[in-house]
Amino acid sequence: MNITKTVDAKGFACPMPIVKTKKAIDTIQSGEVLEVLVTDKGALNDFAAWAKTGGHTILEQKEEADVLTFYIQKA
Amino acid sequence: MANKVAIIASNGGLFDAYKVFNIATAAAASDKEVAIFFTFEGLNLIHKQGMHDLPMPAGKEHFAEGFTKAQVPSIPQLVEMAQELGVTFIACQMTMDVMGLTKEDFVSGIEVGGAVTFLEYAKDASPTLTF
C-alpha cells in the first residue's frame, strides 16, 4: 500500500482526530491513501461514520498496543 | 440528504461549550455546513474573556482533572478550530442589547442577527440541535 500522508493523532480526544484527519485529507488527491494513528477509543465507530459521510474507503484498520491505525483512501 | 447542521447554544457553562463545539467541529469536519446561534448565556461561549473561564456545574468541579487527563482541547482552541473549518457564529442581537454587549466583546468573525436569521438558515438543516 502506498501511503501519501500520515496523521498522528495519538493522545488526542474527540473531536480532534476527526478534525486533523479532515484537514489532512483535503491536502491529498483522490485515490491516495492517508494513514491515521489514534488512541481515542471512540474513533473506531467515528472513523467508519466519517468515511461513509465523505464517501472515502477504509482499506484497512488495525489495533496494536492501544493504537488504532486506519488506512483511508480518499474518494 | 441535508448537508446543513443548525445549533442553538443557549447555556454558558463549560460542559455546554464542549457539547456545542464538539458537535459543531465534528460536523464541519464531515463536510457539513454549520451555523451556531448563540443566545442568552450561550453568548459566554464566544465572549473574548468569558470563554477562557467558563464555569463547571456546581459540585462537578472535580472533573477538571479528567479534562486534563483525557487531553481534551480547551474551549478557545475549539472556537478557533470551528472558525477555521468554516462554522458560522451568529450572536443574538436582542440578548446582546439586554446584556449591554457589542460585537467587539466577542471573538472576531462573528455575525450578529435575530431569531429570523437563524430560522431562515435552519429551515432545511438536519439535524437542528439545542444546547
Short mmCIF file of C-alpha atoms in Angstrom, two decimals:
data_model
loop_
_atom_site.label_atom_id
_atom_site.label_comp_id
_atom_site.label_asym_id
_atom_site.label_seq_id
_atom_site.Cartn_x
_atom_site.Cartn_y
_atom_site.Cartn_z
CA MET A 1 0.00 0.00 0.00
CA ASN A 2 1.26 3.44 -0.97
CA ILE A 3 0.80 5.90 1.86
CA THR A 4 0.73 9.53 0.78
CA LYS A 5 0.48 11.12 4.21
CA THR A 6 0.33 10.18 7.90
CA VAL A 7 -1.72 11.84 10.64
CA ASP A 8 -0.51 11.21 14.18
CA ALA A 9 -3.48 11.99 16.43
CA LYS A 10 -2.37 9.76 19.31
CA GLY A 11 -3.36 11.15 22.70
CA PHE A 12 -5.98 13.50 21.28
CA ALA A 13 -9.59 13.33 22.41
CA CYS A 14 -12.72 13.68 20.28
CA PRO A 15 -13.21 15.65 18.03
CA MET A 16 -9.54 16.35 17.29
CA PRO A 17 -8.69 13.06 15.49
CA ILE A 18 -11.50 13.68 13.00
CA VAL A 19 -10.62 17.37 12.61
CA LYS A 20 -6.94 16.56 11.97
CA THR A 21 -7.89 13.83 9.51
CA LYS A 22 -10.26 16.13 7.67
CA LYS A 23 -7.52 18.76 7.30
CA ALA A 24 -5.05 16.16 6.02
CA ILE A 25 -7.42 14.55 3.53
CA ASP A 26 -8.02 17.97 1.99
CA THR A 27 -4.33 18.10 1.05
CA ILE A 28 -4.16 14.77 -0.84
CA GLN A 29 -5.57 13.70 -4.21
CA SER A 30 -8.50 11.38 -4.92
CA GLY A 31 -7.36 7.74 -4.74
CA GLU A 32 -4.39 8.50 -2.50
CA VAL A 33 -4.12 6.87 0.94
CA LEU A 34 -3.99 8.56 4.33
CA GLU A 35 -2.60 6.71 7.35
CA VAL A 36 -4.15 7.81 10.67
CA LEU A 37 -2.92 6.83 14.15
CA VAL A 38 -5.25 7.41 17.11
CA THR A 39 -5.69 6.29 20.71
CA ASP A 40 -9.24 7.64 21.17
CA LYS A 41 -11.45 4.55 21.53
CA GLY A 42 -14.41 6.42 20.08
CA ALA A 43 -12.51 6.60 16.81
CA LEU A 44 -13.44 3.01 15.99
CA ASN A 45 -17.02 3.98 15.23
CA ASP A 46 -16.30 7.63 14.39
CA PHE A 47 -13.95 6.90 11.52
CA ALA A 48 -16.35 4.39 9.96
CA ALA A 49 -19.13 7.00 10.10
CA TRP A 50 -16.87 9.81 8.90
CA ALA A 51 -15.59 7.79 5.94
CA LYS A 52 -19.16 6.86 4.99
CA THR A 53 -20.24 10.50 5.07
CA GLY A 54 -17.39 11.62 2.84
CA GLY A 55 -17.52 8.59 0.54
CA HIS A 56 -13.96 7.60 1.50
CA THR A 57 -12.87 3.97 1.82
CA ILE A 58 -11.21 2.46 4.88
CA LEU A 59 -8.90 -0.03 3.18
CA GLU A 60 -7.58 -1.49 6.40
CA GLN A 61 -7.60 -0.90 10.12
CA LYS A 62 -5.61 -2.49 12.94
CA GLU A 63 -5.16 -2.19 16.69
CA GLU A 64 -1.76 -2.62 18.30
CA ALA A 65 -0.94 -1.71 21.89
CA ASP A 66 -3.88 0.71 22.25
CA VAL A 67 -3.07 2.47 18.98
CA LEU A 68 -5.66 2.27 16.23
CA THR A 69 -4.38 2.69 12.70
CA PHE A 70 -6.65 3.44 9.76
CA TYR A 71 -5.73 3.45 6.08
CA ILE A 72 -8.19 5.69 4.32
CA GLN A 73 -8.43 6.06 0.57
CA LYS A 74 -9.75 9.43 -0.49
CA ALA A 75 -12.90 9.45 -2.61
CA MET B 1 -29.55 14.22 2.46
CA ALA B 2 -29.41 17.62 4.14
CA ASN B 3 -25.92 18.94 4.39
CA LYS B 4 -26.58 21.62 6.98
CA VAL B 5 -26.43 21.42 10.74
CA ALA B 6 -28.05 24.15 12.85
CA ILE B 7 -27.17 24.55 16.52
CA ILE B 8 -28.67 26.77 19.22
CA ALA B 9 -26.31 27.48 22.13
CA SER B 10 -28.33 28.91 24.99
CA ASN B 11 -26.29 27.90 28.05
CA GLY B 12 -22.97 29.27 29.24
CA GLY B 13 -21.18 26.58 31.23
CA LEU B 14 -18.05 24.64 30.35
CA PHE B 15 -19.96 21.42 29.71
CA ASP B 16 -22.38 23.29 27.45
CA ALA B 17 -19.43 24.68 25.49
CA TYR B 18 -17.99 21.21 24.87
CA LYS B 19 -21.36 19.86 23.76
CA VAL B 20 -21.75 22.70 21.27
CA PHE B 21 -18.23 22.88 19.84
CA ASN B 22 -17.56 19.13 19.68
CA ILE B 23 -20.65 18.53 17.59
CA ALA B 24 -20.00 21.66 15.52
CA THR B 25 -16.38 20.82 14.67
CA ALA B 26 -17.19 17.16 14.04
CA ALA B 27 -19.98 18.18 11.66
CA ALA B 28 -17.80 20.73 9.87
CA ALA B 29 -15.04 18.11 9.54
CA SER B 30 -17.63 15.84 7.91
CA ASP B 31 -18.25 18.38 5.16
CA LYS B 32 -21.42 19.82 6.67
CA GLU B 33 -22.30 23.49 6.60
CA VAL B 34 -22.66 24.51 10.24
CA ALA B 35 -24.11 27.59 11.94
CA ILE B 36 -24.45 28.20 15.68
CA PHE B 37 -26.91 30.72 17.09
CA PHE B 38 -25.62 31.99 20.45
CA THR B 39 -28.34 33.36 22.68
CA PHE B 40 -28.65 34.32 26.37
CA GLU B 41 -25.95 32.58 28.46
CA GLY B 42 -24.77 30.89 25.28
CA LEU B 43 -23.08 34.17 24.36
CA ASN B 44 -20.45 33.37 27.02
CA LEU B 45 -19.08 30.65 24.75
CA ILE B 46 -17.77 33.18 22.22
CA HIS B 47 -17.13 36.07 24.61
CA LYS B 48 -13.48 37.12 24.28
CA GLN B 49 -12.77 36.89 28.01
CA GLY B 50 -15.66 34.73 29.16
CA MET B 51 -14.75 31.72 27.00
CA HIS B 52 -11.42 31.35 28.84
CA ASP B 53 -13.06 30.80 32.19
CA LEU B 54 -16.38 29.04 31.73
CA PRO B 55 -17.84 27.62 34.94
CA MET B 56 -18.22 23.93 35.69
CA PRO B 57 -21.64 22.91 37.04
CA ALA B 58 -21.78 23.23 40.85
CA GLY B 59 -20.43 20.12 42.51
CA LYS B 60 -18.78 18.88 39.31
CA GLU B 61 -15.50 20.79 39.71
CA HIS B 62 -13.61 17.54 40.28
CA PHE B 63 -13.99 16.77 36.57
CA ALA B 64 -11.30 19.38 35.82
CA GLU B 65 -8.69 16.68 36.33
CA GLY B 66 -10.46 14.38 33.89
CA PHE B 67 -10.43 17.04 31.18
CA THR B 68 -6.66 17.41 31.55
CA LYS B 69 -6.08 13.67 31.69
CA ALA B 70 -8.14 12.99 28.57
CA GLN B 71 -6.23 15.76 26.75
CA VAL B 72 -9.42 17.47 25.75
CA PRO B 73 -8.71 20.69 23.81
CA SER B 74 -9.53 23.99 25.53
CA ILE B 75 -12.65 25.93 24.55
CA PRO B 76 -10.66 28.78 22.90
CA GLN B 77 -8.87 26.11 20.82
CA LEU B 78 -12.18 24.57 19.77
CA VAL B 79 -13.58 28.02 18.91
CA GLU B 80 -10.59 28.70 16.67
CA MET B 81 -10.85 25.23 15.13
CA ALA B 82 -14.55 25.70 14.42
CA GLN B 83 -13.92 29.02 12.69
CA GLU B 84 -11.06 27.52 10.67
CA LEU B 85 -13.43 24.80 9.49
CA GLY B 86 -15.91 27.44 8.37
CA VAL B 87 -18.51 27.24 11.12
CA THR B 88 -20.69 30.38 11.16
CA PHE B 89 -21.25 32.04 14.55
CA ILE B 90 -24.41 34.11 14.89
CA ALA B 91 -24.77 36.18 18.07
CA CYS B 92 -28.30 37.08 19.13
CA GLN B 93 -28.81 40.84 18.78
CA MET B 94 -31.62 41.01 21.31
CA THR B 95 -29.61 39.26 24.04
CA MET B 96 -26.61 41.47 23.30
CA ASP B 97 -28.79 44.56 23.75
CA VAL B 98 -30.21 43.24 27.02
CA MET B 99 -26.73 42.44 28.35
CA GLY B 100 -25.12 45.62 27.03
CA LEU B 101 -22.70 43.75 24.78
CA THR B 102 -21.32 44.81 21.38
CA LYS B 103 -19.76 42.83 18.54
CA GLU B 104 -16.31 43.85 19.87
CA ASP B 105 -16.90 41.84 23.05
CA PHE B 106 -16.79 38.64 21.02
CA VAL B 107 -14.23 36.69 19.01
CA SER B 108 -13.75 38.19 15.57
CA GLY B 109 -15.54 36.93 12.51
CA ILE B 110 -18.99 36.54 14.05
CA GLU B 111 -22.29 37.61 12.57
CA VAL B 112 -24.99 39.34 14.57
CA GLY B 113 -28.60 38.52 13.84
CA GLY B 114 -32.05 37.88 15.17
CA ALA B 115 -34.20 34.81 15.51
CA VAL B 116 -35.35 35.05 11.90
CA THR B 117 -31.75 34.92 10.67
CA PHE B 118 -31.35 31.60 12.43
CA LEU B 119 -34.75 30.23 11.39
CA GLU B 120 -34.05 31.03 7.76
CA TYR B 121 -30.76 29.14 7.96
CA ALA B 122 -32.26 26.23 9.89
CA LYS B 123 -35.34 25.68 7.71
CA ASP B 124 -33.61 22.99 5.64
CA ALA B 125 -30.99 21.88 8.17
CA SER B 126 -30.89 18.39 9.59
CA PRO B 127 -30.30 17.99 12.44
CA THR B 128 -31.11 21.15 14.39
CA LEU B 129 -29.71 20.82 17.90
CA THR B 130 -30.27 22.85 21.05
CA PHE B 131 -27.84 23.01 23.94
#
